[in-house]
């Protein structure tokens, strides 16, 4: 089967022939139908985050079950599934206390370089990425890395839920638990930020302020629920937000992954407000905060994959789409072939796209 392989950072991905073995007892073989390009993949391509190479990236996908291992009862061949990198064991302390995103069982949630699921007829090991590797025609995954969805859900929209949408929506609903009427700022309205805005709208947030340097993104943010927009090019972002919110917001979400914007997210909080950092700030970078701000009970927290319980959350997001509350069609800027993946990432870097999705059957 064909897969896009990253050999070295800052080099184009190369389409190569690779293979996967038959599923082990708790594994599922999936025919990949759609894979979205997420900025997290780009962070790894650019070496801002380390990963053993060569590797097949990709982690936002949907497909159809082809084969299941001997112990798998959750799915059967023909089922439609969405993948999630938040694979969980179900028995560690974090899983049993309701935080499966933080699963600590590395036999299930394998560490980078640990899985031997991909091969390619060479001595050199080919690494699986985040226990998924979606930029490939097939995926071999643990059964707890997938969720079944209804078959009338279009797979290209379902794939988006697998990372970008669950991450943005979940940051608002699960991590920050935004209450009806509270004010929200989202800094960075890409695929993930847009889901935070749509999620804030679903949660009944009051003021929803979108911050982005791209006017087209701000326009779409308004369609998805933003009540106000802020363009950083028009002056100090923190001051602009303070002016709009009578002194500060209840919840800010940094969905970009930069030191400056993470600091802005904290600085724009009202007393008692919470900043949630979703973006992946380059590995090793530190952020600086004013200690005084903590005296008024301002908080800052991380959010991993929207603190999801994806077996519950993702089918709910599908229902939100079906009921017209989650505007997934607006996310897709381009449908591309696997062979066009490098162009897809170049367009992401240039800010031209919200989400490009690889359609494997096209
Ligand atoms: P994206 O490239 O689609 O969106 C980034 C957006 O930021 C674009 O709309 C830009 O126009 C905008 N932007 C650029 N500069 C600024 C600025 N100075 N101020 C405001 N906006 C600006 O990325 P994405 O939505 O795919 O991902 C966003 C981040 O979320 C990225 O760091 C990614 O790695 C991270 C992420 N985190 C998790 C997690 O579990 N925490 C999961 C998935 C993605
Ligand atoms: Zn992602």
XYZ file of N, CA and C and ligand atoms in Angstrom, residues 38-40 43 163 167 187-192 211-214 217 232 255-258 278-280 303-305 348 354-355, ligand 1:
137
model
N -3.340 18.311 9.686
C -3.443 19.123 10.903
C -2.118 19.846 11.110
N -2.179 21.005 11.753
C -0.935 21.761 11.961
C 0.053 20.994 12.848
N -0.456 20.087 13.672
C 0.468 19.296 14.499
C 1.395 18.464 13.614
N 4.116 20.692 12.585
C 5.116 20.932 13.639
C 6.180 19.833 13.618
N -9.425 14.846 14.955
C -8.467 15.648 15.727
C -8.945 17.089 15.869
N -10.598 18.491 19.303
C -9.642 19.268 20.098
C -10.187 20.650 20.441
N -7.794 32.570 20.163
C -6.675 33.169 19.426
C -6.134 32.134 18.446
N -6.290 32.396 17.162
C -5.876 31.450 16.119
C -7.096 30.673 15.643
N -7.643 31.098 14.512
C -8.879 30.477 14.011
C -8.573 29.593 12.813
N -7.730 28.602 13.036
C -7.506 27.583 12.019
C -8.505 26.457 12.235
N -8.145 25.258 11.774
C -9.065 24.140 11.896
C -9.487 23.912 13.340
N -8.542 23.995 14.265
C -8.851 23.710 15.666
C -9.571 24.897 16.318
N -9.818 35.846 17.215
C -8.595 36.609 16.919
C -7.805 35.874 15.848
N -7.565 36.531 14.729
C -6.760 35.923 13.672
C -6.236 37.033 12.770
N -5.084 36.768 12.147
C -4.488 37.758 11.252
C -5.033 37.640 9.834
N -5.848 36.625 9.584
C -6.355 36.381 8.233
C -7.847 36.784 8.164
N -10.442 34.097 7.580
C -10.726 33.235 8.734
C -11.694 33.950 9.687
N -4.993 41.203 14.974
C -3.807 41.687 15.702
C -3.080 42.813 14.969
N -4.841 28.851 20.377
C -4.951 27.730 19.450
C -4.000 27.948 18.278
N -2.770 28.270 18.637
C -1.777 28.641 17.641
C -0.444 27.958 17.959
N -0.079 27.990 19.233
C 1.178 27.352 19.626
C 2.353 28.307 19.623
N 2.156 29.519 20.152
C 3.267 30.474 20.215
C 3.360 31.086 21.601
N -4.101 25.351 23.928
C -4.348 24.213 23.050
C -3.186 24.050 22.070
N -2.670 25.171 21.580
C -1.593 25.143 20.577
C -0.339 24.479 21.127
N 0.417 23.872 20.230
C 1.656 23.198 20.640
C 2.805 24.195 20.549
N -4.574 21.696 27.439
C -5.687 20.863 26.989
C -5.158 19.911 25.932
N -5.288 18.625 26.213
C -4.807 17.636 25.255
C -5.999 17.027 24.530
N -6.021 17.190 23.209
C -7.078 16.590 22.385
C -8.469 16.871 22.974
N -1.098 25.102 3.956
C -1.374 25.319 5.376
C -0.412 26.368 5.924
N -8.149 26.050 5.549
C -8.583 25.734 6.908
C -8.230 24.261 7.134
N -8.783 23.391 6.331
C -8.387 21.982 6.345
C -8.310 21.472 4.918
P -3.884 26.209 11.454
O -2.603 26.390 10.758
O -5.062 25.659 10.710
O -4.379 27.587 12.116
C -3.564 28.572 12.674
C -4.336 29.904 12.570
O -3.625 30.921 13.292
C -4.487 30.422 11.147
O -5.854 30.730 10.891
C -3.620 31.714 11.129
O -4.135 32.700 10.244
C -3.712 32.143 12.573
N -2.641 33.062 13.023
C -1.345 33.146 12.612
N -0.689 34.083 13.320
C -1.567 34.600 14.216
C -1.474 35.580 15.257
N -0.341 36.217 15.525
N -2.583 35.824 16.011
C -3.743 35.179 15.759
N -3.882 34.243 14.791
C -2.811 33.953 14.027
O -3.587 25.274 12.733
P -4.520 24.191 13.468
O -5.827 24.821 13.791
O -4.460 22.900 12.721
O -3.700 23.970 14.818
C -3.555 25.029 15.756
C -2.660 24.621 16.899
O -3.303 23.597 17.670
C -1.325 24.015 16.459
O -0.298 24.462 17.327
C -1.551 22.540 16.620
O -0.360 21.814 16.790
C -2.377 22.548 17.888
C -3.110 21.268 18.178
N -3.132 20.842 19.467
C -3.779 19.714 19.829
C -3.807 19.345 21.278
O -4.221 18.252 21.641
N -3.409 20.246 22.165
C -4.432 18.937 18.877
C -4.439 19.370 17.553
C -3.770 20.540 17.195
